[in-house]
Amino acid sequence: MGLSEVPVKAGRGLLDPGQGLLPGRYVESLPRNLSPLLRHPVMAALQSARQLSLEVRGKGRSFALSFRQAGVAGTASPAGKGAYRVQLGHRGQSLECRLRVAGGGKRVVLYLEDGPFRQITFVAP
């Protein structure tokens, strides 16, 4: 179950790709857009945690990501304008997914895989 290589077009509200992902803390924006009973171990860990927060550290072209409530961590690297390729891990299992920055850097959407009900949105507090 890979992700398609659909380019994300820069437009109004998207972060300037020259600025990149902003380090800091983002909190989950409810309600969640996840289908029930996700089976992949990383997805299930994220789904079972309550009120996730996303910690972003680093600068330039590589970022460390952490979802402490779920015990999930990973890395993000640029994959186009306002988009990032993400590798997440949990208890020896890994998941490749995508992240998109929107709202001038105030909103981050994590796409766990292609398809409906596979996204988690985070906002800067």
CSV table of C-alpha atoms in Angstrom, one decimal:
chain,number,residue,atom,x,y,z
A,1,MET,CA,0.0,0.0,0.0
A,2,GLY,CA,2.2,2.8,-1.2
A,3,LEU,CA,1.4,6.4,-1.8
A,4,SER,CA,1.0,7.8,-5.3
A,5,GLU,CA,3.4,10.4,-6.5
A,6,VAL,CA,0.8,13.2,-6.9
A,7,PRO,CA,2.5,16.6,-6.9
A,8,VAL,CA,1.2,19.2,-4.4
A,9,LYS,CA,0.8,22.6,-6.1
A,10,ALA,CA,1.8,25.7,-4.3
A,11,GLY,CA,-0.9,28.2,-3.9
A,12,ARG,CA,-2.7,30.6,-1.6
A,13,GLY,CA,-2.3,29.4,2.0
A,14,LEU,CA,0.6,27.0,1.3
A,15,LEU,CA,3.9,27.6,2.9
A,16,ASP,CA,6.5,29.0,0.5
A,17,PRO,CA,8.7,26.0,-0.3
A,18,GLY,CA,11.8,28.1,0.3
A,19,GLN,CA,10.8,28.5,4.0
A,20,GLY,CA,10.3,24.8,4.6
A,21,LEU,CA,8.6,23.0,7.5
A,22,LEU,CA,8.7,25.0,10.7
A,23,PRO,CA,10.2,23.4,13.8
A,24,GLY,CA,8.0,23.4,16.9
A,25,ARG,CA,4.9,21.8,18.4
A,26,TYR,CA,1.6,21.2,16.6
A,27,VAL,CA,-1.5,19.9,18.3
A,28,GLU,CA,-4.1,17.6,16.7
A,29,SER,CA,-7.1,19.3,15.2
A,30,LEU,CA,-10.3,17.3,16.0
A,31,PRO,CA,-12.3,15.5,14.8
A,32,ARG,CA,-9.9,12.9,13.3
A,33,ASN,CA,-10.3,11.9,9.7
A,34,LEU,CA,-9.4,8.3,10.2
A,35,SER,CA,-11.4,5.1,9.5
A,36,PRO,CA,-11.9,2.8,12.5
A,37,LEU,CA,-9.6,-0.1,13.2
A,38,LEU,CA,-6.5,0.7,11.1
A,39,ARG,CA,-4.4,-2.4,11.0
A,40,HIS,CA,-0.9,-1.2,10.3
A,41,PRO,CA,1.0,-1.1,13.6
A,42,VAL,CA,2.2,2.5,13.2
A,43,MET,CA,-1.3,3.7,12.1
A,44,ALA,CA,-2.9,1.8,14.9
A,45,ALA,CA,-0.5,3.4,17.5
A,46,LEU,CA,-1.4,6.9,16.2
A,47,GLN,CA,-5.1,6.1,16.2
A,48,SER,CA,-5.2,4.7,19.7
A,49,ALA,CA,-3.5,7.8,21.2
A,50,ARG,CA,-5.7,10.6,22.5
A,51,GLN,CA,-5.1,14.2,21.4
A,52,LEU,CA,-1.8,13.8,19.6
A,53,SER,CA,0.8,16.4,19.4
A,54,LEU,CA,3.5,16.6,16.7
A,55,GLU,CA,7.0,17.7,17.7
A,56,VAL,CA,9.2,18.9,14.8
A,57,ARG,CA,12.9,19.4,15.2
A,58,GLY,CA,15.7,20.3,12.8
A,59,LYS,CA,16.1,22.7,10.0
A,60,GLY,CA,17.1,22.8,6.4
A,61,ARG,CA,16.3,19.6,4.5
A,62,SER,CA,15.9,17.1,7.3
A,63,PHE,CA,13.5,17.0,10.3
A,64,ALA,CA,12.9,14.7,13.2
A,65,LEU,CA,9.2,14.0,14.0
A,66,SER,CA,7.8,12.7,17.3
A,67,PHE,CA,4.3,11.8,18.4
A,68,ARG,CA,5.1,11.0,22.1
A,69,GLN,CA,1.6,10.0,23.1
A,70,ALA,CA,1.7,7.2,20.5
A,71,GLY,CA,5.4,6.2,20.9
A,72,VAL,CA,5.9,7.0,17.2
A,73,ALA,CA,8.9,8.8,15.8
A,74,GLY,CA,10.4,9.4,12.3
A,75,THR,CA,12.0,11.7,9.8
A,76,ALA,CA,10.7,14.1,7.1
A,77,SER,CA,12.5,15.2,4.0
A,78,PRO,CA,11.3,17.6,1.2
A,79,ALA,CA,9.3,16.0,-1.6
A,80,GLY,CA,8.1,19.0,-3.6
A,81,LYS,CA,6.5,22.3,-2.9
A,82,GLY,CA,5.0,22.3,0.5
A,83,ALA,CA,5.2,18.5,0.7
A,84,TYR,CA,7.4,16.1,2.7
A,85,ARG,CA,8.2,12.4,2.5
A,86,VAL,CA,7.9,10.9,6.0
A,87,GLN,CA,9.2,7.7,7.4
A,88,LEU,CA,7.6,6.7,10.8
A,89,GLY,CA,8.4,3.9,13.1
A,90,HIS,CA,6.8,2.2,16.1
A,91,ARG,CA,8.1,-1.0,17.9
A,92,GLY,CA,10.3,-2.1,15.0
A,93,GLN,CA,7.6,-1.5,12.3
A,94,SER,CA,7.9,1.3,9.8
A,95,LEU,CA,5.5,3.3,7.6
A,96,GLU,CA,6.1,5.6,4.6
A,97,CYS,CA,3.7,8.4,4.4
A,98,ARG,CA,3.4,12.1,3.3
A,99,LEU,CA,3.0,15.4,5.1
A,100,ARG,CA,1.8,18.7,3.7
A,101,VAL,CA,2.2,22.1,5.2
A,102,ALA,CA,-0.7,24.6,4.7
A,103,GLY,CA,-2.1,27.8,6.2
A,104,GLY,CA,1.2,29.7,6.0
A,105,GLY,CA,2.9,27.1,8.2
A,106,LYS,CA,0.1,27.0,10.8
A,107,ARG,CA,-1.4,23.7,9.7
A,108,VAL,CA,0.2,20.3,8.9
A,109,VAL,CA,-1.7,17.4,7.4
A,110,LEU,CA,-0.2,13.9,7.8
A,111,TYR,CA,-1.4,11.5,5.1
A,112,LEU,CA,-0.9,8.0,6.4
A,113,GLU,CA,-1.7,6.4,3.0
A,114,ASP,CA,-3.8,7.2,-0.1
A,115,GLY,CA,-7.5,7.1,0.2
A,116,PRO,CA,-10.2,8.6,2.4
A,117,PHE,CA,-10.1,8.7,6.1
A,118,ARG,CA,-6.3,8.3,6.4
A,119,GLN,CA,-5.3,11.9,7.4
A,120,ILE,CA,-4.5,13.6,10.7
A,121,THR,CA,-4.5,17.4,10.8
A,122,PHE,CA,-2.3,19.4,13.3
A,123,VAL,CA,-2.3,23.1,14.0
A,124,ALA,CA,0.2,25.4,15.6
A,125,PRO,CA,-1.2,26.4,19.0
